[in-house]
Coordinates of C-alpha atoms and ligand atoms in Angstrom, one line a residue:
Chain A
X1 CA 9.5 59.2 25.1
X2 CA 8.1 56.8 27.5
X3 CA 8.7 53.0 27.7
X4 CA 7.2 50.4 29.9
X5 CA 8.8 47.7 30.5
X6 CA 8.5 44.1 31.9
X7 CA 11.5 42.7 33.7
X8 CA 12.1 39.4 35.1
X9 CA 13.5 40.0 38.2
X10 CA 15.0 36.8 39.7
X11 CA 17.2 36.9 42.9
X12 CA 19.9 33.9 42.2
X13 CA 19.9 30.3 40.0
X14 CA 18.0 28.9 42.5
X15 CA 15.1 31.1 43.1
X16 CA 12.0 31.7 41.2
X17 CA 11.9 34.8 39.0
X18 CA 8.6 36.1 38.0
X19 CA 7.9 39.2 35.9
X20 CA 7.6 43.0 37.0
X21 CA 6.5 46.4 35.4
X22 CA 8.4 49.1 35.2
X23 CA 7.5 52.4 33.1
X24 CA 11.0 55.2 32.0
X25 CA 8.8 58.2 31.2
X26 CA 12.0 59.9 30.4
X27 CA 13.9 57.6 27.5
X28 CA 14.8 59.8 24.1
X29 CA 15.6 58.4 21.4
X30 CA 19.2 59.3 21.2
X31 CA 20.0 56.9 24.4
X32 CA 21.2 53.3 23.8
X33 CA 19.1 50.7 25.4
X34 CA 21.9 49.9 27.9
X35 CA 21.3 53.5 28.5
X36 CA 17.5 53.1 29.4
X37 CA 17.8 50.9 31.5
X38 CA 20.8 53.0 33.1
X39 CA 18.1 55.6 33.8
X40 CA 15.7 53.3 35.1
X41 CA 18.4 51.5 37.6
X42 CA 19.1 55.0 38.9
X43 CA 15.6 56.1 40.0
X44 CA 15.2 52.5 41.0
X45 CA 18.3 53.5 43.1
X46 CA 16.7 56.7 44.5
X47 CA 13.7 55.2 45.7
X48 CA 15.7 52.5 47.7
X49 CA 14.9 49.5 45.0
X50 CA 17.0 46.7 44.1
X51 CA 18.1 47.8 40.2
X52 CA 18.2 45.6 37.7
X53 CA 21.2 43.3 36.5
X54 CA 22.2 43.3 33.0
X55 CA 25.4 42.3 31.6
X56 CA 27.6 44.7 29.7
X57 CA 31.3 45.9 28.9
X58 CA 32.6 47.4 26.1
X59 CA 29.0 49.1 24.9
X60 CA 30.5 49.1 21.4
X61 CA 29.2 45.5 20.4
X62 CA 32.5 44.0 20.5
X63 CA 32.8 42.8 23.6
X64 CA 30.0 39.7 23.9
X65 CA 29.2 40.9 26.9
X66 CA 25.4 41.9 26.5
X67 CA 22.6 40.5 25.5
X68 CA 19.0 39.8 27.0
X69 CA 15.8 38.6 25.1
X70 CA 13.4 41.7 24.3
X71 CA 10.5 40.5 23.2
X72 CA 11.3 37.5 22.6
X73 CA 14.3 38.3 20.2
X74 CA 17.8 38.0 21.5
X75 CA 19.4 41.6 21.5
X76 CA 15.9 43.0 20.4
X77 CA 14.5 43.8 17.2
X78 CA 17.3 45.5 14.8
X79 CA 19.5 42.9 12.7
X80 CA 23.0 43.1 13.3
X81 CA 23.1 44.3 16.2
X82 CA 23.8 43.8 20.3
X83 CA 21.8 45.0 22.9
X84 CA 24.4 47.7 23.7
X85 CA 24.7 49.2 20.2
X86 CA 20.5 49.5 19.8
X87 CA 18.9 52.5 20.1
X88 CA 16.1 53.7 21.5
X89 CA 15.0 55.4 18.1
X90 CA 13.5 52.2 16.8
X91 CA 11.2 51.9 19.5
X92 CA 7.8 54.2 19.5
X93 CA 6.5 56.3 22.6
X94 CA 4.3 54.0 24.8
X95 CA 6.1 51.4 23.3
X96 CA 5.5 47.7 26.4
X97 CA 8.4 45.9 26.3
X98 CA 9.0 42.2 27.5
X99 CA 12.9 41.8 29.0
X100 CA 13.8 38.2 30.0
X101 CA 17.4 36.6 30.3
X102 CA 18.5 34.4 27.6
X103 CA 17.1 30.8 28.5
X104 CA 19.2 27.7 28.8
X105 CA 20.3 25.0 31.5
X106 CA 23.6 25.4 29.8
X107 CA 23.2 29.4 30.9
X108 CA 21.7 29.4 34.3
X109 CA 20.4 32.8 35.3
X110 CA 23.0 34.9 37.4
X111 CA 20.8 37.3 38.6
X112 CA 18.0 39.2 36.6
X113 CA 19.2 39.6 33.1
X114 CA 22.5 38.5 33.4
X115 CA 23.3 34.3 32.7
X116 CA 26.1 32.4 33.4
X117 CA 27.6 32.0 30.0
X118 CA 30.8 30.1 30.9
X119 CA 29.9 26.6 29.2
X120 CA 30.8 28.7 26.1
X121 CA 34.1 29.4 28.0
X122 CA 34.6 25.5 29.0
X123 CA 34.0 24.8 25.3
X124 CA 36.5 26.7 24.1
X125 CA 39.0 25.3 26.6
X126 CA 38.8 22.0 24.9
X127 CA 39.6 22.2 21.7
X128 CA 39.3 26.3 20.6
X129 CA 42.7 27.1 20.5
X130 CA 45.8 26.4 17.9
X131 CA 48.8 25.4 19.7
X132 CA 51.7 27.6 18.9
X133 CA 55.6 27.7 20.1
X134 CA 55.8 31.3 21.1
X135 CA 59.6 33.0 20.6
X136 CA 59.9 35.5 17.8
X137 CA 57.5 36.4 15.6
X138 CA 57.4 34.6 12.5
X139 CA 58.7 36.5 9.1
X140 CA 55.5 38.5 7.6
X141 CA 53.7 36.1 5.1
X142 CA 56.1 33.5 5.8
X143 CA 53.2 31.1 5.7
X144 CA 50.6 32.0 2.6
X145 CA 47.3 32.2 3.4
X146 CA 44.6 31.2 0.5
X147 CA 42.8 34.9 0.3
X148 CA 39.0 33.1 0.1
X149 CA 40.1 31.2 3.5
X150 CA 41.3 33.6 5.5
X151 CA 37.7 35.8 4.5
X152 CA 35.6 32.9 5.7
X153 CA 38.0 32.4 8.7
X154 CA 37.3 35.9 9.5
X155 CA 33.7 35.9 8.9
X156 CA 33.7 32.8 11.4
X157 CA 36.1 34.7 13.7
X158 CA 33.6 38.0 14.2
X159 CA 31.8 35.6 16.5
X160 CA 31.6 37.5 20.0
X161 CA 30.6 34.7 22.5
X162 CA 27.1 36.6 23.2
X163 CA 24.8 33.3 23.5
X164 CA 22.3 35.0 21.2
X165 CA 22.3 31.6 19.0
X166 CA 21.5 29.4 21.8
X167 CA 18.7 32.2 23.1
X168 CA 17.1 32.2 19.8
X169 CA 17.5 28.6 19.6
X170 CA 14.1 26.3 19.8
X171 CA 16.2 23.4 20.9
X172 CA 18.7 25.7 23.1
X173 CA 22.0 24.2 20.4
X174 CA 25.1 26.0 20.9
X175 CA 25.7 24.7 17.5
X176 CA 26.7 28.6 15.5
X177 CA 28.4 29.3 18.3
X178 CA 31.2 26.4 18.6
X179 CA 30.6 25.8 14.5
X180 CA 31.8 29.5 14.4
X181 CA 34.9 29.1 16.5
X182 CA 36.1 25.2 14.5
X183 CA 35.1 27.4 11.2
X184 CA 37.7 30.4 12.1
X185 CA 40.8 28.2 13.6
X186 CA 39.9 25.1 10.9
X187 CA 40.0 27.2 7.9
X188 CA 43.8 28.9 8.5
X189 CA 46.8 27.0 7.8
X190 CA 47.4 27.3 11.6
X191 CA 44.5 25.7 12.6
X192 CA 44.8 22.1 10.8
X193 CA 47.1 20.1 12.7
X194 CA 44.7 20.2 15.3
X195 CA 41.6 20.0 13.1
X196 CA 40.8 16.8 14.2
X197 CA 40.6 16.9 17.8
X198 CA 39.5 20.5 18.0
X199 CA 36.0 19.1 16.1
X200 CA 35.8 16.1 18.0
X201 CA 36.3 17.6 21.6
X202 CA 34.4 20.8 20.8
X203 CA 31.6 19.1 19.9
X204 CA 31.7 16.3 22.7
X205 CA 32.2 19.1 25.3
X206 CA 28.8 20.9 24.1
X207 CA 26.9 17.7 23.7
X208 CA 27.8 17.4 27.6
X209 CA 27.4 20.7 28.7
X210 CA 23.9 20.2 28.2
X211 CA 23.2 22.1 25.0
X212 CA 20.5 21.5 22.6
X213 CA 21.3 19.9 19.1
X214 CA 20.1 21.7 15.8
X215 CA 17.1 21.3 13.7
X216 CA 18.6 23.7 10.8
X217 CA 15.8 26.3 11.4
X218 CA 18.0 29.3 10.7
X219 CA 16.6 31.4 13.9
X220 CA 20.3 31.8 15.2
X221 CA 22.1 32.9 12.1
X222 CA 18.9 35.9 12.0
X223 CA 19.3 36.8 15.0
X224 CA 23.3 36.8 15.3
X225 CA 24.7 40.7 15.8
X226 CA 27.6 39.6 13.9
X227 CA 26.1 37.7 11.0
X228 CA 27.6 34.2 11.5
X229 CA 26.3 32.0 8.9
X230 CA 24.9 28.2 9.2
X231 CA 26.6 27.2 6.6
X232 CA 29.6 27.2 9.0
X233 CA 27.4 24.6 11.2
X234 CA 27.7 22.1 8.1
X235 CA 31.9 22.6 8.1
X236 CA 31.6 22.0 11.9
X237 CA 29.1 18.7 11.1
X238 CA 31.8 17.3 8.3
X239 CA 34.8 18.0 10.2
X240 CA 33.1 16.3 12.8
X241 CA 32.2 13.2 10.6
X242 CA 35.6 13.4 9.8
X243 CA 36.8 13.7 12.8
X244 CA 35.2 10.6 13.9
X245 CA 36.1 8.0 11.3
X246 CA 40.0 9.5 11.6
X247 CA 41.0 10.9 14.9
X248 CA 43.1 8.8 17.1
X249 CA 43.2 10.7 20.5
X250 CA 46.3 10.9 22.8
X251 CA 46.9 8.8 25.6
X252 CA 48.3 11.0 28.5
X253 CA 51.6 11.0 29.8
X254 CA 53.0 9.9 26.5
X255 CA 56.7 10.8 25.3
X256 CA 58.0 11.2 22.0
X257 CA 60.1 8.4 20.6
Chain B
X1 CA 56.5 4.3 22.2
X2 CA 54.1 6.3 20.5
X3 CA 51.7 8.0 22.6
X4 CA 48.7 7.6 20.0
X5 CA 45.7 5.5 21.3
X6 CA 43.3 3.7 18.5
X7 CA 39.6 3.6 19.6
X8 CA 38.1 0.7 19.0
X9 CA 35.2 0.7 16.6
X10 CA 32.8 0.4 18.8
X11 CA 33.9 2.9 21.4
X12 CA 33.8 5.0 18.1
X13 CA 30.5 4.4 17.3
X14 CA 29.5 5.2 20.7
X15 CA 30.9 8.6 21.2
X16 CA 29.9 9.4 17.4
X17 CA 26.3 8.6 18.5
X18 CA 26.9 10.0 21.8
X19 CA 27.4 13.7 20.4
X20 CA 24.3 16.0 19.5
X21 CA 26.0 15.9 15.8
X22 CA 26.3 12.6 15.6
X23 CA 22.5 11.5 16.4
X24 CA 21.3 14.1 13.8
X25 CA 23.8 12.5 11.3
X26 CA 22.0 9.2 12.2
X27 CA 18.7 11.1 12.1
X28 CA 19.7 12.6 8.4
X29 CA 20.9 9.3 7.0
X30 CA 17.8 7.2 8.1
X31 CA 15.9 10.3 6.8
X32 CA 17.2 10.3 3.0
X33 CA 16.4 6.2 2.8
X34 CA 13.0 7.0 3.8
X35 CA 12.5 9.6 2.1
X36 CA 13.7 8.1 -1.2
X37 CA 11.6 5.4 -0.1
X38 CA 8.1 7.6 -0.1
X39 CA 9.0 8.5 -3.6
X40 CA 9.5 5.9 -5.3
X41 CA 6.3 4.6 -3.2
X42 CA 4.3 6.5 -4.8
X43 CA 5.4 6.5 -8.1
X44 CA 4.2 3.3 -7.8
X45 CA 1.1 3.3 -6.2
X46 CA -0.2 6.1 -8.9
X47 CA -0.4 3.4 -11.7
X48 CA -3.9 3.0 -9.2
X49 CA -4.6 5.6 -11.9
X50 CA -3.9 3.1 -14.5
X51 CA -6.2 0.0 -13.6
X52 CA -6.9 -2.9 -11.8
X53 CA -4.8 -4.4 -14.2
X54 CA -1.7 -2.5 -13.6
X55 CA -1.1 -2.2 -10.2
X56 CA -1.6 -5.5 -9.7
X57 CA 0.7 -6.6 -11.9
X58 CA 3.3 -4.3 -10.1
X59 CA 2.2 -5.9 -6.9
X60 CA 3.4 -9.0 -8.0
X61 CA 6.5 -8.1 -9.9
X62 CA 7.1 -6.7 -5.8
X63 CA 6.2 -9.7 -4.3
X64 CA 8.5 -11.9 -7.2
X65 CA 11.7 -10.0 -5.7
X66 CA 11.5 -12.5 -3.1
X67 CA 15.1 -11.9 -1.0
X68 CA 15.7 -8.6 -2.3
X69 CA 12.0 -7.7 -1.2
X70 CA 13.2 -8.9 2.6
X71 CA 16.4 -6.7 1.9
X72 CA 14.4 -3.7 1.2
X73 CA 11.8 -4.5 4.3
X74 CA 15.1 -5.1 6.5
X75 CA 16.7 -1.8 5.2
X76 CA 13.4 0.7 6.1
X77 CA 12.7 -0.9 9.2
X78 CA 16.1 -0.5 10.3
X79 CA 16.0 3.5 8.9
X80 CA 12.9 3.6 10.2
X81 CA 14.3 2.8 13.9
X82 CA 17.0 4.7 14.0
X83 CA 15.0 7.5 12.9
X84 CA 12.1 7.2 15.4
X85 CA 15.2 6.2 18.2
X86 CA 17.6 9.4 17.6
X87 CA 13.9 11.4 17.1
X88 CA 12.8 10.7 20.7
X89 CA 16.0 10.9 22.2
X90 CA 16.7 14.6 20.6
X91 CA 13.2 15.2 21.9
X92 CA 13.6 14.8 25.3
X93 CA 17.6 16.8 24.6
X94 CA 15.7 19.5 23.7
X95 CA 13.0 19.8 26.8
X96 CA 16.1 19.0 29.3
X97 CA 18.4 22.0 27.2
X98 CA 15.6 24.3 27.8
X99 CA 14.4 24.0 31.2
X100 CA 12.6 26.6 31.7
X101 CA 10.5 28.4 28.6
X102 CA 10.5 31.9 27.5
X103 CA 7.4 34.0 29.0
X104 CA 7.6 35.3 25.5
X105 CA 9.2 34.1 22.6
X106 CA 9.5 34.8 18.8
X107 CA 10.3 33.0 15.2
X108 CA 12.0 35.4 12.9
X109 CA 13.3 32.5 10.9
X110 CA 11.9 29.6 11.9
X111 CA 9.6 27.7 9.4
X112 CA 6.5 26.5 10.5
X113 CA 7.2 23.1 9.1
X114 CA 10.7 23.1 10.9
X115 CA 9.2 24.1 14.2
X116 CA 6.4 21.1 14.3
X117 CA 8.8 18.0 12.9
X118 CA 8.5 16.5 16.4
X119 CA 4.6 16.5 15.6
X120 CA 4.8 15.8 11.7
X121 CA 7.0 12.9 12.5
X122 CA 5.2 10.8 15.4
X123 CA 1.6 11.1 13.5
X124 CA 3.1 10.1 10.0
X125 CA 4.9 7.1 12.4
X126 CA 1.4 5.9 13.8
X127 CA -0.1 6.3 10.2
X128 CA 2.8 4.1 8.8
X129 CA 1.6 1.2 11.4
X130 CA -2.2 1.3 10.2
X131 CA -0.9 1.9 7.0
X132 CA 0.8 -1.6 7.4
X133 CA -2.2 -3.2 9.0
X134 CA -4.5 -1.4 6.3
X135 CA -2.9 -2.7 2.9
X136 CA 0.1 -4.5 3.8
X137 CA -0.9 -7.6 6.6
X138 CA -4.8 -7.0 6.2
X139 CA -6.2 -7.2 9.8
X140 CA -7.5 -3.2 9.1
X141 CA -9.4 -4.0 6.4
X142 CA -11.1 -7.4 8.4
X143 CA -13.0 -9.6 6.0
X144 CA -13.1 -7.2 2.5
X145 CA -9.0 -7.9 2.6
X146 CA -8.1 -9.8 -0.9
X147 CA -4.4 -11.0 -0.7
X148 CA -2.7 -10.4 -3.6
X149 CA -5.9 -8.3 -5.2
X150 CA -4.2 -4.8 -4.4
X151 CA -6.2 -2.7 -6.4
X152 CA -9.5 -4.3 -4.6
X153 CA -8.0 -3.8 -1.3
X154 CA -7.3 0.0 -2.3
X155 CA -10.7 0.9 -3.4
X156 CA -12.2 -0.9 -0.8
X157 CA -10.0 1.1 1.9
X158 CA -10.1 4.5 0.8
X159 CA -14.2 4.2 0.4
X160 CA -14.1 4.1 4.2
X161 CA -14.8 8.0 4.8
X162 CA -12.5 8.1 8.2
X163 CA -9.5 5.7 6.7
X164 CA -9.8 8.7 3.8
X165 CA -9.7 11.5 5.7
X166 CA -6.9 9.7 8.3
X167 CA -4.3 8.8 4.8
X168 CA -4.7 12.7 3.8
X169 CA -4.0 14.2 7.0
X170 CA -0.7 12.1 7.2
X171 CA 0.2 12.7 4.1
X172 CA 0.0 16.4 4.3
X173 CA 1.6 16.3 7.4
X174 CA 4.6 14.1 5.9
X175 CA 4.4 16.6 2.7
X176 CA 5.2 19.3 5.6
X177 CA 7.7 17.0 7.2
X178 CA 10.1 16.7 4.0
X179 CA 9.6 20.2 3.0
X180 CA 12.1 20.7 6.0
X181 CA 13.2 17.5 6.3
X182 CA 15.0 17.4 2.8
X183 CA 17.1 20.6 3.1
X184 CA 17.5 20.2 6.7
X185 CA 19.1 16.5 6.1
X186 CA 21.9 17.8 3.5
X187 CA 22.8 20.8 6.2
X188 CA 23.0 17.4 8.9
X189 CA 25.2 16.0 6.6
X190 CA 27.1 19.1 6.1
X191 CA 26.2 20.3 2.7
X192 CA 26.0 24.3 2.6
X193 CA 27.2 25.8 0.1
X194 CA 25.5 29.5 -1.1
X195 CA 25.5 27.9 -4.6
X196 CA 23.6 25.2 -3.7
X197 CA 21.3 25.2 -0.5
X198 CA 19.3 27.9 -1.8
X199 CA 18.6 25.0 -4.8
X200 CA 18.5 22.5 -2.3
X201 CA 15.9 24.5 -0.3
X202 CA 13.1 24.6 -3.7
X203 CA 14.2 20.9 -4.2
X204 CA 12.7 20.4 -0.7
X205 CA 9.5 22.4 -0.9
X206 CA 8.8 20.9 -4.1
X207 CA 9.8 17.1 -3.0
X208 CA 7.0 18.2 -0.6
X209 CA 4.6 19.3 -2.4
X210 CA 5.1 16.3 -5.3
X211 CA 4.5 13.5 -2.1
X212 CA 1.6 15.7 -0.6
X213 CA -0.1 15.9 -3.7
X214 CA 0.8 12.6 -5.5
X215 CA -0.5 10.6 -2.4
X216 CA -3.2 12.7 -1.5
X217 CA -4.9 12.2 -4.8
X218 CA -5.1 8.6 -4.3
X219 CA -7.6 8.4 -1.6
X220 CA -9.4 11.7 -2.9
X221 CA -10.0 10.2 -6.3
X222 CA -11.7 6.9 -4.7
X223 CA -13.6 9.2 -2.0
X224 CA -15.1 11.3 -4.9
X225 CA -15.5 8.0 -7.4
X226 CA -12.4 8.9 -9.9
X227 CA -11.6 5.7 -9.5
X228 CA -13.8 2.7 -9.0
Ligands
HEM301 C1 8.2 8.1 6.0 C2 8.5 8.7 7.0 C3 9.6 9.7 7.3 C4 10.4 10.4 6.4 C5 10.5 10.2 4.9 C6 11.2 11.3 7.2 C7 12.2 12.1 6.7 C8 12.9 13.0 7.5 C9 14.0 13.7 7.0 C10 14.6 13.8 5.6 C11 14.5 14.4 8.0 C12 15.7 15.4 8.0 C13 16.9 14.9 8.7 C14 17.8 16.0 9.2 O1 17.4 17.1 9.5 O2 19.0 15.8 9.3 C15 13.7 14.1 9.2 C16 13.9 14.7 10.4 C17 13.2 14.4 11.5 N1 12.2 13.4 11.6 FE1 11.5 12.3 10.1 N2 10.8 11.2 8.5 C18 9.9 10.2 8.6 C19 9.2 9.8 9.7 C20 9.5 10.3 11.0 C21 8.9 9.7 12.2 C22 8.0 8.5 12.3 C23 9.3 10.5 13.2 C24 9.1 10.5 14.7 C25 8.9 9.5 15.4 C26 10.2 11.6 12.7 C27 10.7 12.6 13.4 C28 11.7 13.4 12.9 C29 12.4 14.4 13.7 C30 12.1 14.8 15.1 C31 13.3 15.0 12.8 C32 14.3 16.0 13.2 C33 13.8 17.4 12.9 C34 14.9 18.2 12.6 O3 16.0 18.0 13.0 O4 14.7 19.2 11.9 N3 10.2 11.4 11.3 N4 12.8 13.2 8.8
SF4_302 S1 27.5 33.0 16.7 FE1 26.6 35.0 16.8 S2 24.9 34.8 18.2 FE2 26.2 33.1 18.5 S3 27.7 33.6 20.2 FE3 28.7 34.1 18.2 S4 28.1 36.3 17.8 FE4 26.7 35.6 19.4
FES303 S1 28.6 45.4 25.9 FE1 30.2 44.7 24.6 S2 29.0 43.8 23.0 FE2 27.5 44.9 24.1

């Protein structure tokens, strides 16, 4: 099958990227779409051209790694599903094709298709974690988990870090993303000591790294690969309520006693 | 020593307000008195439908409240602030967190009605000042303005073709506005629940479509001589 495809090529974050054409008159519909474009960078390759720059890992759509807009939709037009795991069988013969990197100031472009996604990472850093004494494991079910909890803290916790919700986004909000992460750690026993401050930081850090706020349009929750819900965006917005009438935030250098 | 800081109120206030959550928490709140407001709004305006009579009496049974009118006044101006504040400020949030738009973008979810809010919102606000100036302080209406006559300054309003036309355009657009708007402010608030937003969601569209149509037909009935 053949595919044509426009590609925004951009050098670096600073430079302008503009759009180019490209036609694969050899796709089938058996390769991935990682794959496609595999084939393309390699004649691109042969004939001396700079190939294009996508992100990817794992190619199993675990990893997070992937993900581009294809006409318009983050990770293209099957539900469910990243970039990497799409096939070229739901596309058509002659099938044009618009490819653009996901667009934020929070994600500045890399190169091509590929963004800068560490905001996510700086997120995470301040308040996305539970603090644990590592030594020996603790006794099997040693600390019971309420069954209905630990489902919605795994539903929360299939989140992959892909940026598709802030792609899809019409106000660029980060907001499934992080509510995702507070819904998985705040919903475990584990999780609530620092339930609290993981909210308020979380939330403070992607107010400041520049990312949209949320209108409650739903576009990220269709177009998440993993199916992260926005009702996990109304936990993060009362734990963060909470959070803010409650939290009393530690003073550095402090000492017990 | 404990190594626990308090923040002071107001520093709390600021870093509430401060966070993308926090302004659309300030942006639901005002957004419920407002629209509870429009409601009960119309309710009473529709006893137009009733007489002369009627709505004038209601008028004054308004204008008797005396404090607790001032109260009520003090309460939507403030909502109404604080909604038009956080609205512009999430506005110009949003252009900044998006740099540079897609060459090609598209809405799998996204309502129409969610997507134009930041239109719906600033018309309905410049309608609610002529609105004001129309019924409310007079100047709109010039010379034909009866204080305290509501019913004459109603008929003699909406008979103006453009005034019409300029009250149903707002109100359809303030229909649209609350047929996102009143979901959208429970999810701000952080109400989701799978056994209630989908109910949420029809009481929204249908708190829409009552306002629409309840203050639509006020104007259309004096444009088309329903009510004289
Ligand atoms: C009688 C007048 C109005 C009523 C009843 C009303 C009601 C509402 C409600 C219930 C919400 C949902 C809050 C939320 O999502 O958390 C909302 C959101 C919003 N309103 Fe209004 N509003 C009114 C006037 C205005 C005005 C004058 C403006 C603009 C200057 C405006 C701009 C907005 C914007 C931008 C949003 C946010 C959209 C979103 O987050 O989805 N509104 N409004
Ligand atoms: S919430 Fe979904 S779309 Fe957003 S980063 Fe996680 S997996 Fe990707
Ligand atoms: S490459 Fe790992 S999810 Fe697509």
């Amino acid at each position: 099958m053949k595919i044509i495809l426009n590609i925004w090529r951009q050098q670096n974050a600073t430079s302008a990227g503009r759009m180019v054409r490209y036609e694969v008159p050899n796709a089938n519909e058996h390769m991935s779409f990682l794959e496609m474009l595999d084939v393309l960078n390699e004649e691109l390759t042969r004939k001396g051209e700079d190939p294009v720059t996508f992100e990817h890992d794992c190619r199993e759509g675990i990893c997070g790694c992937c993900g581009f807009m294809i006409d318009g939709v983050p990770h293209g037009p099957q539900r469910g599903t990243t970039v990497c795991q799409l096939h070229m069988r739901h596309f058509h013969d002659g099938d044009e094709l618009w490819l653009e990197p996901f667009r934020a100031k929070a994600f500045p472009v890399i190169k091509d298709l590929m963004v800068d996604r560490s905001a996510f990472d700086r997120i995470i850093a301040s308040g996305g974690f539970i603090s644990v004494n590592t030594g020996s494991a603790p006794d099997g079910n040693a600390l019971p988990v309420i069954k209905k909890c630990s489902d919605m803290a795994m539903d929360a916790a299939a989140c992959i870090g892909c940026g598709a919700c802030v792609a899809s986004c019409p106000n660029a909000s980060a907001s499934l993303f992080v509510s995702a992460k507070i819904s998985h750690l705040g919903q475990l026993p584990q999780g609530q000591a620092e339930r609290d401050r993981r909210a308020s930081r979380m939330v403070l850090k992607m107010t400041d790294e520049g990312f949209g706020y949320c209108t409650n349009t739903g576009e990220c929750e269709a177009v998440c690969p993993k199916g992260i819900k926005i009702e996990n965006i109304a936990r993060m917005h009362r734990d963060y309520i909470k959070a803010s009438a409650t939290f009393r935030e530690e003073t550095s250098g402090g000492g017990a006693g | 020593m404990s190594s626990i800081a308090v923040n002071s109120g107001l520093n709390r206030t600021a870093t509430f307000y401060h966070s993308v959550v926090g302004k659309k928490v300030v942006m639901a709140v005002s957004g419920f008195v407002l629209s509870g407001f429009v409601l009960g709004h119309m309710f009473g305006n529709l006893q137009l439908f009733q007489g002369r009579e009627k709505l004038n009496h209601y008028a004054e049974m308004l204008q008797s409240l005396g404090g607790l009118l001032w109260f009520a006044r003090f309460v939507l101006l403030s909502a109404a602030v604080l909604h038009i504040t956080a609205a512009f400020q999430l506005w110009r949030l949003k252009n900044e967190a998006r740099p540079q738009a897609y060459v090609k973008k598209a809405h799998i979810a996204t309502s129409y009605a969610a997507r134009t809010m930041i239109w719906s919102g600033p018309i309905v606000g410049a309608f609610l000042v002529y609105h004001i100036l129309h019924f409310t302080t007079g100047q709109a209406l010039g010379d034909q303005f009866i204080k305290g006559d509501v019913y004459h300054n109603v008929i003699v309003g909406f008979q103006n073709p453009a005034a019409s036309f300029f009250y149903i355009i707002a109100n359809i657009l303030l229909a649209i506005h609350l047929y996102h708007g009143v979901w959208s402010m429970f999810q701000s608030l952080g109400v989701n629940h799978p056994k209630y937003t989908p109910k949420l969601k029809t009481l929204a569209k249908v708190y829409g479509w009552v306002i629409g149509i309840g203050n639509v037909s006020m104007p259309l009935a004096v444009l088309v001589g329903l009510v004289k």
